[in-house]
mmCIF file with all atom_site columns, C-alpha atoms in Angstrom:
data_model
loop_
_atom_site.group_PDB
_atom_site.id
_atom_site.type_symbol
_atom_site.label_atom_id
_atom_site.label_alt_id
_atom_site.label_comp_id
_atom_site.label_asym_id
_atom_site.label_entity_id
_atom_site.label_seq_id
_atom_site.pdbx_PDB_ins_code
_atom_site.Cartn_x
_atom_site.Cartn_y
_atom_site.Cartn_z
_atom_site.occupancy
_atom_site.B_iso_or_equiv
_atom_site.pdbx_formal_charge
_atom_site.auth_seq_id
_atom_site.auth_comp_id
_atom_site.auth_asym_id
_atom_site.auth_atom_id
_atom_site.pdbx_PDB_model_num
ATOM 1   C CA . ASP H 1 1   ? 90.873  91.906  80.512  1.00 0.00 ? 1   ASP H CA 1
ATOM 2   C CA . THR H 1 2   ? 92.868  92.479  83.631  1.00 0.00 ? 2   THR H CA 1
ATOM 3   C CA . ALA H 1 3   ? 96.227  94.207  83.226  1.00 0.00 ? 3   ALA H CA 1
ATOM 4   C CA . VAL H 1 4   ? 97.894  93.025  86.446  1.00 0.00 ? 4   VAL H CA 1
ATOM 5   C CA . SER H 1 5   ? 96.385  90.033  88.163  1.00 0.00 ? 5   SER H CA 1
ATOM 6   C CA . GLN H 1 6   ? 97.295  88.446  91.466  1.00 0.00 ? 6   GLN H CA 1
ATOM 7   C CA . THR H 1 7   ? 96.231  85.173  92.964  1.00 0.00 ? 7   THR H CA 1
ATOM 8   C CA . PRO H 1 8   ? 94.930  84.457  95.468  1.00 0.00 ? 8   PRO H CA 1
ATOM 9   C CA . LYS H 1 9   ? 92.958  87.503  96.541  1.00 0.00 ? 9   LYS H CA 1
ATOM 10  C CA . TYR H 1 10  ? 92.717  86.271  100.127 1.00 0.00 ? 10  TYR H CA 1
ATOM 11  C CA . LEU H 1 11  ? 95.071  83.944  101.949 1.00 0.00 ? 11  LEU H CA 1
ATOM 12  C CA . VAL H 1 12  ? 94.639  82.739  105.515 1.00 0.00 ? 12  VAL H CA 1
ATOM 13  C CA . THR H 1 13  ? 97.311  80.458  106.871 1.00 0.00 ? 13  THR H CA 1
ATOM 14  C CA . GLN H 1 14  ? 98.969  79.333  110.081 1.00 0.00 ? 14  GLN H CA 1
ATOM 15  C CA . MET H 1 15  ? 102.279 80.479  111.452 1.00 0.00 ? 15  MET H CA 1
ATOM 16  C CA . GLY H 1 16  ? 105.191 78.496  110.163 1.00 0.00 ? 16  GLY H CA 1
ATOM 17  C CA . ASN H 1 17  ? 103.618 77.607  106.833 1.00 0.00 ? 17  ASN H CA 1
ATOM 18  C CA . ASP H 1 18  ? 105.105 78.401  103.426 1.00 0.00 ? 18  ASP H CA 1
ATOM 19  C CA . LYS H 1 19  ? 102.919 80.176  100.877 1.00 0.00 ? 19  LYS H CA 1
ATOM 20  C CA . SER H 1 20  ? 103.176 81.738  97.441  1.00 0.00 ? 20  SER H CA 1
ATOM 21  C CA . ILE H 1 21  ? 101.420 84.624  95.745  1.00 0.00 ? 21  ILE H CA 1
ATOM 22  C CA . LYS H 1 22  ? 101.380 84.770  91.970  1.00 0.00 ? 22  LYS H CA 1
ATOM 23  C CA . CYS H 1 23  ? 101.368 87.835  89.749  1.00 0.00 ? 23  CYS H CA 1
ATOM 24  C CA . GLU H 1 24  ? 101.006 88.198  86.017  1.00 0.00 ? 24  GLU H CA 1
ATOM 25  C CA . GLN H 1 25  ? 100.848 91.266  83.779  1.00 0.00 ? 25  GLN H CA 1
ATOM 26  C CA . ASN H 1 26  ? 99.739  91.433  80.153  1.00 0.00 ? 26  ASN H CA 1
ATOM 27  C CA . LEU H 1 27  ? 100.870 95.004  79.505  1.00 0.00 ? 27  LEU H CA 1
ATOM 28  C CA . GLY H 1 28  ? 104.214 94.129  77.985  1.00 0.00 ? 28  GLY H CA 1
ATOM 29  C CA . HIS H 1 29  ? 106.025 95.963  80.781  1.00 0.00 ? 29  HIS H CA 1
ATOM 30  C CA . ASP H 1 30  ? 109.604 95.093  81.551  1.00 0.00 ? 30  ASP H CA 1
ATOM 31  C CA . THR H 1 31  ? 109.567 95.910  85.249  1.00 0.00 ? 31  THR H CA 1
ATOM 32  C CA . MET H 1 32  ? 107.522 94.349  88.031  1.00 0.00 ? 32  MET H CA 1
ATOM 33  C CA . TYR H 1 33  ? 107.295 95.066  91.734  1.00 0.00 ? 33  TYR H CA 1
ATOM 34  C CA . TRP H 1 34  ? 106.022 93.789  95.028  1.00 0.00 ? 34  TRP H CA 1
ATOM 35  C CA . TYR H 1 35  ? 104.732 96.285  97.579  1.00 0.00 ? 35  TYR H CA 1
ATOM 36  C CA . LYS H 1 36  ? 103.523 95.634  101.113 1.00 0.00 ? 36  LYS H CA 1
ATOM 37  C CA . GLN H 1 37  ? 100.667 97.606  102.670 1.00 0.00 ? 37  GLN H CA 1
ATOM 38  C CA . ASP H 1 38  ? 100.628 97.293  106.440 1.00 0.00 ? 38  ASP H CA 1
ATOM 39  C CA . SER H 1 39  ? 97.738  97.653  108.856 1.00 0.00 ? 39  SER H CA 1
ATOM 40  C CA . LYS H 1 40  ? 98.172  101.432 108.863 1.00 0.00 ? 40  LYS H CA 1
ATOM 41  C CA . LYS H 1 41  ? 97.843  101.471 105.056 1.00 0.00 ? 41  LYS H CA 1
ATOM 42  C CA . PHE H 1 42  ? 101.500 102.383 104.625 1.00 0.00 ? 42  PHE H CA 1
ATOM 43  C CA . LEU H 1 43  ? 102.820 101.182 101.240 1.00 0.00 ? 43  LEU H CA 1
ATOM 44  C CA . LYS H 1 44  ? 106.451 100.149 100.947 1.00 0.00 ? 44  LYS H CA 1
ATOM 45  C CA . ILE H 1 45  ? 108.352 98.560  98.133  1.00 0.00 ? 45  ILE H CA 1
ATOM 46  C CA . MET H 1 46  ? 109.826 95.121  98.719  1.00 0.00 ? 46  MET H CA 1
ATOM 47  C CA . PHE H 1 47  ? 111.291 93.990  95.398  1.00 0.00 ? 47  PHE H CA 1
ATOM 48  C CA . SER H 1 48  ? 111.629 95.049  91.808  1.00 0.00 ? 48  SER H CA 1
ATOM 49  C CA . TYR H 1 49  ? 112.558 92.957  88.782  1.00 0.00 ? 49  TYR H CA 1
ATOM 50  C CA . ASN H 1 50  ? 113.511 94.214  85.353  1.00 0.00 ? 50  ASN H CA 1
ATOM 51  C CA . ASN H 1 51  ? 113.525 91.635  82.568  1.00 0.00 ? 51  ASN H CA 1
ATOM 52  C CA . LYS H 1 52  ? 113.717 88.819  85.118  1.00 0.00 ? 52  LYS H CA 1
ATOM 53  C CA . GLU H 1 53  ? 116.650 90.448  86.926  1.00 0.00 ? 53  GLU H CA 1
ATOM 54  C CA . LEU H 1 54  ? 116.378 91.590  90.535  1.00 0.00 ? 54  LEU H CA 1
ATOM 55  C CA . ILE H 1 55  ? 117.126 95.322  90.711  1.00 0.00 ? 55  ILE H CA 1
ATOM 56  C CA . ILE H 1 56  ? 115.586 96.423  93.995  1.00 0.00 ? 56  ILE H CA 1
ATOM 57  C CA . ASN H 1 57  ? 115.681 94.444  97.196  1.00 0.00 ? 57  ASN H CA 1
ATOM 58  C CA . GLU H 1 58  ? 114.662 96.525  100.157 1.00 0.00 ? 58  GLU H CA 1
ATOM 59  C CA . THR H 1 59  ? 115.327 95.402  103.698 1.00 0.00 ? 59  THR H CA 1
ATOM 60  C CA . VAL H 1 60  ? 113.099 92.373  103.620 1.00 0.00 ? 60  VAL H CA 1
ATOM 61  C CA . PRO H 1 61  ? 113.639 89.144  105.623 1.00 0.00 ? 61  PRO H CA 1
ATOM 62  C CA . ASN H 1 62  ? 115.164 86.418  103.510 1.00 0.00 ? 62  ASN H CA 1
ATOM 63  C CA . ARG H 1 63  ? 112.064 84.337  104.207 1.00 0.00 ? 63  ARG H CA 1
ATOM 64  C CA . PHE H 1 64  ? 110.634 86.341  101.307 1.00 0.00 ? 64  PHE H CA 1
ATOM 65  C CA . SER H 1 65  ? 111.900 85.177  97.940  1.00 0.00 ? 65  SER H CA 1
ATOM 66  C CA . PRO H 1 66  ? 110.655 86.612  94.661  1.00 0.00 ? 66  PRO H CA 1
ATOM 67  C CA . LYS H 1 67  ? 110.860 84.573  91.488  1.00 0.00 ? 67  LYS H CA 1
ATOM 68  C CA . SER H 1 68  ? 110.451 85.810  87.951  1.00 0.00 ? 68  SER H CA 1
ATOM 69  C CA . PRO H 1 69  ? 110.215 82.997  85.394  1.00 0.00 ? 69  PRO H CA 1
ATOM 70  C CA . ASP H 1 70  ? 109.683 85.533  82.617  1.00 0.00 ? 70  ASP H CA 1
ATOM 71  C CA . LYS H 1 71  ? 109.129 89.261  82.427  1.00 0.00 ? 71  LYS H CA 1
ATOM 72  C CA . ALA H 1 72  ? 105.344 88.864  82.574  1.00 0.00 ? 72  ALA H CA 1
ATOM 73  C CA . HIS H 1 73  ? 105.385 87.020  85.898  1.00 0.00 ? 73  HIS H CA 1
ATOM 74  C CA . LEU H 1 74  ? 106.687 87.841  89.336  1.00 0.00 ? 74  LEU H CA 1
ATOM 75  C CA . ASN H 1 75  ? 105.789 85.467  92.134  1.00 0.00 ? 75  ASN H CA 1
ATOM 76  C CA . LEU H 1 76  ? 106.398 85.941  95.836  1.00 0.00 ? 76  LEU H CA 1
ATOM 77  C CA . HIS H 1 77  ? 107.215 82.973  98.026  1.00 0.00 ? 77  HIS H CA 1
ATOM 78  C CA . ILE H 1 78  ? 107.196 83.325  101.787 1.00 0.00 ? 78  ILE H CA 1
ATOM 79  C CA . ASN H 1 79  ? 108.730 80.724  104.094 1.00 0.00 ? 79  ASN H CA 1
ATOM 80  C CA . SER H 1 80  ? 107.988 80.176  107.777 1.00 0.00 ? 80  SER H CA 1
ATOM 81  C CA . LEU H 1 81  ? 105.189 82.711  107.927 1.00 0.00 ? 81  LEU H CA 1
ATOM 82  C CA . GLU H 1 82  ? 104.990 84.933  111.003 1.00 0.00 ? 82  GLU H CA 1
ATOM 83  C CA . LEU H 1 83  ? 102.122 86.921  112.496 1.00 0.00 ? 83  LEU H CA 1
ATOM 84  C CA . GLY H 1 84  ? 103.827 90.140  111.434 1.00 0.00 ? 84  GLY H CA 1
ATOM 85  C CA . ASP H 1 85  ? 103.649 89.104  107.793 1.00 0.00 ? 85  ASP H CA 1
ATOM 86  C CA . SER H 1 86  ? 99.911  89.763  107.830 1.00 0.00 ? 86  SER H CA 1
ATOM 87  C CA . ALA H 1 87  ? 99.334  92.567  105.336 1.00 0.00 ? 87  ALA H CA 1
ATOM 88  C CA . VAL H 1 88  ? 98.061  93.300  101.863 1.00 0.00 ? 88  VAL H CA 1
ATOM 89  C CA . TYR H 1 89  ? 100.636 92.558  99.183  1.00 0.00 ? 89  TYR H CA 1
ATOM 90  C CA . PHE H 1 90  ? 100.409 94.419  95.889  1.00 0.00 ? 90  PHE H CA 1
ATOM 91  C CA . CYS H 1 91  ? 102.047 93.470  92.654  1.00 0.00 ? 91  CYS H CA 1
ATOM 92  C CA . ALA H 1 92  ? 102.671 96.211  90.110  1.00 0.00 ? 92  ALA H CA 1
ATOM 93  C CA . SER H 1 93  ? 104.322 96.709  86.742  1.00 0.00 ? 93  SER H CA 1
ATOM 94  C CA . SER H 1 94  ? 105.635 99.628  84.737  1.00 0.00 ? 94  SER H CA 1
ATOM 95  C CA . THR H 1 95  ? 107.986 100.570 81.942  1.00 0.00 ? 95  THR H CA 1
ATOM 96  C CA . ARG H 1 96  ? 111.342 102.202 82.546  1.00 0.00 ? 96  ARG H CA 1
ATOM 97  C CA . GLN H 1 97  ? 110.712 104.978 80.066  1.00 0.00 ? 97  GLN H CA 1
ATOM 98  C CA . TYR H 1 98  ? 111.197 108.321 81.791  1.00 0.00 ? 98  TYR H CA 1
ATOM 99  C CA . GLY H 1 99  ? 108.008 110.349 81.819  1.00 0.00 ? 99  GLY H CA 1
ATOM 100 C CA . ASN H 1 100 ? 105.939 107.224 81.303  1.00 0.00 ? 100 ASN H CA 1
ATOM 101 C CA . THR H 1 101 ? 106.566 105.388 84.524  1.00 0.00 ? 101 THR H CA 1
ATOM 102 C CA . GLU H 1 102 ? 102.967 104.912 85.616  1.00 0.00 ? 102 GLU H CA 1
ATOM 103 C CA . ALA H 1 103 ? 102.739 101.839 87.795  1.00 0.00 ? 103 ALA H CA 1
ATOM 104 C CA . PHE H 1 104 ? 99.782  99.528  87.257  1.00 0.00 ? 104 PHE H CA 1
ATOM 105 C CA . PHE H 1 105 ? 98.730  97.632  90.355  1.00 0.00 ? 105 PHE H CA 1
ATOM 106 C CA . GLY H 1 106 ? 97.062  94.334  90.947  1.00 0.00 ? 106 GLY H CA 1
ATOM 107 C CA . GLN H 1 107 ? 94.055  94.130  93.217  1.00 0.00 ? 107 GLN H CA 1
ATOM 108 C CA . GLY H 1 108 ? 96.128  92.992  96.151  1.00 0.00 ? 108 GLY H CA 1
ATOM 109 C CA . THR H 1 109 ? 96.416  89.801  98.179  1.00 0.00 ? 109 THR H CA 1
ATOM 110 C CA . ARG H 1 110 ? 95.268  90.040  101.768 1.00 0.00 ? 110 ARG H CA 1
ATOM 111 C CA . LEU H 1 111 ? 97.462  87.680  103.774 1.00 0.00 ? 111 LEU H CA 1
ATOM 112 C CA . THR H 1 112 ? 96.349  86.775  107.285 1.00 0.00 ? 112 THR H CA 1
ATOM 113 C CA . VAL H 1 113 ? 98.651  84.681  109.429 1.00 0.00 ? 113 VAL H CA 1
ATOM 114 C CA . VAL H 1 114 ? 96.998  83.095  112.442 1.00 0.00 ? 114 VAL H CA 1
ATOM 115 C CA . ALA A 2 1   ? 117.254 109.314 101.176 1.00 0.00 ? 1   ALA A CA 1
ATOM 116 C CA . GLN A 2 2   ? 113.990 110.123 99.484  1.00 0.00 ? 2   GLN A CA 1
ATOM 117 C CA . ARG A 2 3   ? 110.945 110.664 101.619 1.00 0.00 ? 3   ARG A CA 1
ATOM 118 C CA . VAL A 2 4   ? 107.295 111.575 101.091 1.00 0.00 ? 4   VAL A CA 1
ATOM 119 C CA . THR A 2 5   ? 105.143 113.001 103.849 1.00 0.00 ? 5   THR A CA 1
ATOM 120 C CA . GLN A 2 6   ? 101.387 113.363 103.908 1.00 0.00 ? 6   GLN A CA 1
ATOM 121 C CA . PRO A 2 7   ? 100.629 115.074 107.208 1.00 0.00 ? 7   PRO A CA 1
ATOM 122 C CA . GLU A 2 8   ? 96.905  114.338 107.275 1.00 0.00 ? 8   GLU A CA 1
ATOM 123 C CA . LYS A 2 9   ? 95.795  110.768 107.758 1.00 0.00 ? 9   LYS A CA 1
ATOM 124 C CA . LEU A 2 10  ? 92.105  111.719 107.598 1.00 0.00 ? 10  LEU A CA 1
ATOM 125 C CA . LEU A 2 11  ? 90.418  114.603 105.811 1.00 0.00 ? 11  LEU A CA 1
ATOM 126 C CA . SER A 2 12  ? 86.689  115.281 105.844 1.00 0.00 ? 12  SER A CA 1
ATOM 127 C CA . VAL A 2 13  ? 84.873  117.896 103.800 1.00 0.00 ? 13  VAL A CA 1
ATOM 128 C CA . PHE A 2 14  ? 81.334  118.536 102.647 1.00 0.00 ? 14  PHE A CA 1
ATOM 129 C CA . LYS A 2 15  ? 80.225  118.172 99.058  1.00 0.00 ? 15  LYS A CA 1
ATOM 130 C CA . GLY A 2 16  ? 80.984  121.295 97.085  1.00 0.00 ? 16  GLY A CA 1
ATOM 131 C CA . ALA A 2 17  ? 83.717  122.478 99.428  1.00 0.00 ? 17  ALA A CA 1
ATOM 132 C CA . PRO A 2 18  ? 87.304  122.929 98.266  1.00 0.00 ? 18  PRO A CA 1
ATOM 133 C CA . VAL A 2 19  ? 89.746  120.225 99.224  1.00 0.00 ? 19  VAL A CA 1
ATOM 134 C CA . GLU A 2 20  ? 93.526  120.164 99.487  1.00 0.00 ? 20  GLU A CA 1
ATOM 135 C CA . LEU A 2 21  ? 95.555  117.069 100.288 1.00 0.00 ? 21  LEU A CA 1
ATOM 136 C CA . LYS A 2 22  ? 99.054  117.977 101.348 1.00 0.00 ? 22  LYS A CA 1
ATOM 137 C CA . CYS A 2 23  ? 102.227 116.282 100.229 1.00 0.00 ? 23  CYS A CA 1
ATOM 138 C CA . ASN A 2 24  ? 105.835 117.222 100.943 1.00 0.00 ? 24  ASN A CA 1
ATOM 139 C CA . TYR A 2 25  ? 108.899 115.404 99.705  1.00 0.00 ? 25  TYR A CA 1
ATOM 140 C CA . SER A 2 26  ? 112.639 115.256 100.139 1.00 0.00 ? 26  SER A CA 1
ATOM 141 C CA . TYR A 2 27  ? 114.786 114.092 97.249  1.00 0.00 ? 27  TYR A CA 1
ATOM 142 C CA . SER A 2 28  ? 118.259 115.054 96.158  1.00 0.00 ? 28  SER A CA 1
ATOM 143 C CA . GLY A 2 29  ? 117.613 114.792 92.428  1.00 0.00 ? 29  GLY A CA 1
ATOM 144 C CA . SER A 2 30  ? 114.958 116.097 90.099  1.00 0.00 ? 30  SER A CA 1
ATOM 145 C CA . PRO A 2 31  ? 111.689 114.668 91.403  1.00 0.00 ? 31  PRO A CA 1
ATOM 146 C CA . GLU A 2 32  ? 109.007 112.918 89.443  1.00 0.00 ? 32  GLU A CA 1
ATOM 147 C CA . LEU A 2 33  ? 105.827 113.009 91.498  1.00 0.00 ? 33  LEU A CA 1
ATOM 148 C CA . PHE A 2 34  ? 102.482 111.309 91.282  1.00 0.00 ? 34  PHE A CA 1
ATOM 149 C CA . TRP A 2 35  ? 99.158  111.061 93.039  1.00 0.00 ? 35  TRP A CA 1
ATOM 150 C CA . TYR A 2 36  ? 97.622  107.606 93.220  1.00 0.00 ? 36  TYR A CA 1
ATOM 151 C CA . VAL A 2 37  ? 94.074  106.908 94.389  1.00 0.00 ? 37  VAL A CA 1
ATOM 152 C CA . GLN A 2 38  ? 92.400  103.818 95.791  1.00 0.00 ? 38  GLN A CA 1
ATOM 153 C CA . TYR A 2 39  ? 88.603  103.849 95.728  1.00 0.00 ? 39  TYR A CA 1
ATOM 154 C CA . SER A 2 40  ? 86.706  101.415 97.896  1.00 0.00 ? 40  SER A CA 1
ATOM 155 C CA . ARG A 2 41  ? 87.098  97.847  96.635  1.00 0.00 ? 41  ARG A CA 1
ATOM 156 C CA . GLN A 2 42  ? 89.209  98.950  93.681  1.00 0.00 ? 42  GLN A CA 1
ATOM 157 C CA . ARG A 2 43  ? 92.875  98.689  92.933  1.00 0.00 ? 43  ARG A CA 1
ATOM 158 C CA . LEU A 2 44  ? 95.371  101.471 93.391  1.00 0.00 ? 44  LEU A CA 1
ATOM 159 C CA . GLN A 2 45  ? 95.511  103.581 90.242  1.00 0.00 ? 45  GLN A CA 1
ATOM 160 C CA . LEU A 2 46  ? 97.276  106.656 88.958  1.00 0.00 ? 46  LEU A CA 1
ATOM 161 C CA . LEU A 2 47  ? 95.346  109.897 89.351  1.00 0.00 ? 47  LEU A CA 1
ATOM 162 C CA . LEU A 2 48  ? 97.834  112.356 87.934  1.00 0.00 ? 48  LEU A CA 1
ATOM 163 C CA . ARG A 2 49  ? 101.543 113.051 87.473  1.00 0.00 ? 49  ARG A CA 1
ATOM 164 C CA . HIS A 2 50  ? 103.324 116.363 87.734  1.00 0.00 ? 50  HIS A CA 1
ATOM 165 C CA . ILE A 2 51  ? 104.983 116.023 84.321  1.00 0.00 ? 51  ILE A CA 1
ATOM 166 C CA . SER A 2 52  ? 101.635 116.042 82.544  1.00 0.00 ? 52  SER A CA 1
ATOM 167 C CA . ARG A 2 53  ? 100.383 119.175 84.295  1.00 0.00 ? 53  ARG A CA 1
ATOM 168 C CA . GLU A 2 54  ? 96.885  117.892 83.675  1.00 0.00 ? 54  GLU A CA 1
ATOM 169 C CA . SER A 2 55  ? 93.585  118.059 85.509  1.00 0.00 ? 55  SER A CA 1
ATOM 170 C CA . ILE A 2 56  ? 91.971  114.713 86.194  1.00 0.00 ? 56  ILE A CA 1
ATOM 171 C CA . LYS A 2 57  ? 88.456  114.471 87.640  1.00 0.00 ? 57  LYS A CA 1
ATOM 172 C CA . GLY A 2 58  ? 88.810  118.138 88.568  1.00 0.00 ? 58  GLY A CA 1
ATOM 173 C CA . PHE A 2 59  ? 91.992  117.543 90.572  1.00 0.00 ? 59  PHE A CA 1
ATOM 174 C CA . THR A 2 60  ? 95.208  119.444 89.972  1.00 0.00 ? 60  THR A CA 1
ATOM 175 C CA . ALA A 2 61  ? 98.595  119.335 91.628  1.00 0.00 ? 61  ALA A CA 1
ATOM 176 C CA . ASP A 2 62  ? 101.474 121.746 91.161  1.00 0.00 ? 62  ASP A CA 1
ATOM 177 C CA . LEU A 2 63  ? 105.054 120.879 91.935  1.00 0.00 ? 63  LEU A CA 1
ATOM 178 C CA . ASN A 2 64  ? 106.611 123.579 94.099  1.00 0.00 ? 64  ASN A CA 1
ATOM 179 C CA . LYS A 2 65  ? 110.334 122.883 94.235  1.00 0.00 ? 65  LYS A CA 1
ATOM 180 C CA . GLY A 2 66  ? 110.969 125.771 96.604  1.00 0.00 ? 66  GLY A CA 1
ATOM 181 C CA . GLU A 2 67  ? 108.601 124.374 99.200  1.00 0.00 ? 67  GLU A CA 1
ATOM 182 C CA . THR A 2 68  ? 109.213 120.754 98.115  1.00 0.00 ? 68  THR A CA 1
ATOM 183 C CA . SER A 2 69  ? 105.487 120.237 97.909  1.00 0.00 ? 69  SER A CA 1
ATOM 184 C CA . PHE A 2 70  ? 103.026 118.604 95.543  1.00 0.00 ? 70  PHE A CA 1
ATOM 185 C CA . HIS A 2 71  ? 99.639  119.321 97.064  1.00 0.00 ? 71  HIS A CA 1
ATOM 186 C CA . LEU A 2 72  ? 96.498  117.912 95.440  1.00 0.00 ? 72  LEU A CA 1
ATOM 187 C CA . LYS A 2 73  ? 93.599  120.311 95.053  1.00 0.00 ? 73  LYS A CA 1
ATOM 188 C CA . LYS A 2 74  ? 90.033  120.333 93.872  1.00 0.00 ? 74  LYS A CA 1
ATOM 189 C CA . PRO A 2 75  ? 87.787  123.398 94.057  1.00 0.00 ? 75  PRO A CA 1
ATOM 190 C CA . PHE A 2 76  ? 84.502  121.533 94.549  1.00 0.00 ? 76  PHE A CA 1
ATOM 191 C CA . ALA A 2 77  ? 84.642  118.087 96.149  1.00 0.00 ? 77  ALA A CA 1
ATOM 192 C CA . GLN A 2 78  ? 82.176  115.391 95.141  1.00 0.00 ? 78  GLN A CA 1
ATOM 193 C CA . GLU A 2 79  ? 81.008  112.370 97.123  1.00 0.00 ? 79  GLU A CA 1
ATOM 194 C CA . GLU A 2 80  ? 82.623  110.047 94.591  1.00 0.00 ? 80  GLU A CA 1
ATOM 195 C CA . ASP A 2 81  ? 86.002  111.584 95.466  1.00 0.00 ? 81  ASP A CA 1
ATOM 196 C CA . SER A 2 82  ? 85.947  109.721 98.776  1.00 0.00 ? 82  SER A CA 1
ATOM 197 C CA . ALA A 2 83  ? 88.961  107.420 98.672  1.00 0.00 ? 83  ALA A CA 1
ATOM 198 C CA . MET A 2 84  ? 92.499  106.855 99.923  1.00 0.00 ? 84  MET A CA 1
ATOM 199 C CA . TYR A 2 85  ? 95.026  109.144 98.227  1.00 0.00 ? 85  TYR A CA 1
ATOM 200 C CA . TYR A 2 86  ? 98.739  108.462 98.071  1.00 0.00 ? 86  TYR A CA 1
ATOM 201 C CA . CYS A 2 87  ? 101.411 110.885 97.033  1.00 0.00 ? 87  CYS A CA 1
ATOM 202 C CA . ALA A 2 88  ? 104.380 109.089 95.459  1.00 0.00 ? 88  ALA A CA 1
ATOM 203 C CA . LEU A 2 89  ? 107.866 109.990 94.338  1.00 0.00 ? 89  LEU A CA 1
ATOM 204 C CA . HIS A 2 90  ? 109.525 108.103 91.540  1.00 0.00 ? 90  HIS A CA 1
ATOM 205 C CA . ASN A 2 91  ? 113.214 107.358 91.786  1.00 0.00 ? 91  ASN A CA 1
ATOM 206 C CA . ALA A 2 92  ? 114.561 108.060 88.318  1.00 0.00 ? 92  ALA A CA 1
ATOM 207 C CA . GLY A 2 93  ? 118.186 107.426 89.078  1.00 0.00 ? 93  GLY A CA 1
ATOM 208 C CA . GLY A 2 94  ? 120.595 104.530 89.308  1.00 0.00 ? 94  GLY A CA 1
ATOM 209 C CA . THR A 2 95  ? 119.718 101.011 90.254  1.00 0.00 ? 95  THR A CA 1
ATOM 210 C CA . SER A 2 96  ? 116.560 102.073 92.068  1.00 0.00 ? 96  SER A CA 1
ATOM 211 C CA . TYR A 2 97  ? 114.984 103.336 88.872  1.00 0.00 ? 97  TYR A CA 1
ATOM 212 C CA . GLY A 2 98  ? 111.261 102.714 88.953  1.00 0.00 ? 98  GLY A CA 1
ATOM 213 C CA . LYS A 2 99  ? 110.961 102.570 92.700  1.00 0.00 ? 99  LYS A CA 1
ATOM 214 C CA . LEU A 2 100 ? 107.990 104.488 94.037  1.00 0.00 ? 100 LEU A CA 1
ATOM 215 C CA . THR A 2 101 ? 108.232 105.926 97.526  1.00 0.00 ? 101 THR A CA 1
ATOM 216 C CA . PHE A 2 102 ? 104.763 106.500 98.918  1.00 0.00 ? 102 PHE A CA 1
ATOM 217 C CA . GLY A 2 103 ? 103.494 108.849 101.555 1.00 0.00 ? 103 GLY A CA 1
ATOM 218 C CA . GLN A 2 104 ? 101.432 107.486 104.408 1.00 0.00 ? 104 GLN A CA 1
ATOM 219 C CA . GLY A 2 105 ? 98.180  108.111 102.550 1.00 0.00 ? 105 GLY A CA 1
ATOM 220 C CA . THR A 2 106 ? 95.226  110.402 103.254 1.00 0.00 ? 106 THR A CA 1
ATOM 221 C CA . ILE A 2 107 ? 91.693  109.084 103.558 1.00 0.00 ? 107 ILE A CA 1
ATOM 222 C CA . LEU A 2 108 ? 89.372  111.668 102.059 1.00 0.00 ? 108 LEU A CA 1
ATOM 223 C CA . THR A 2 109 ? 85.714  111.552 103.021 1.00 0.00 ? 109 THR A CA 1
ATOM 224 C CA . VAL A 2 110 ? 83.264  113.820 101.258 1.00 0.00 ? 110 VAL A CA 1
ATOM 225 C CA . HIS A 2 111 ? 79.982  114.161 103.110 1.00 0.00 ? 111 HIS A CA 1
ATOM 226 C CA . PRO A 2 112 ? 76.684  114.917 101.316 1.00 0.00 ? 112 PRO A CA 1
#
């Protein structure tokens, strides 16, 4: 039983399209994240939600809009996709209990914009 | 601003040799540091955290506040250790609580 699951695993789309990536966790965590891994494998946080409330919003174009319908789900919607958006996007979740902040990651969604 | 640096992008060793993956950090508060590992075709997962002071799969990492380092070490590398390793710093303060800042990653290859 998967702890953090993302769909789809692969996504190929044309420039200008709008797409969504879904994420669900069954760990009972109260905090969820989106990370972006670029072509050089560099991982950088994009967003963080705690109990459906946005708490971290790094410098990300406003074409990216996260949505958290409940604390077990954090979806990422991307408008007007650009070539530079091609990357692997990782969802993760954790608790906010100090000393127990292990982040559990999804398997990643490889987005290719053509 | 917090920062994590892994100076080696690629590291190759032979089976049975010692291995050290370097990690340096800059952070104004009290750091909470982790090593995450991504094996081929698997998801990113926690390897160890400095708070636990544990050895996982033969790996250890000691936090050196004087040198602001958290190097990962293993005395005898195994082929199954080949993976991408990320050093990460957890932001335990303020509104950025929970944020992980990752280093650039080190690809470790252990040759037979």
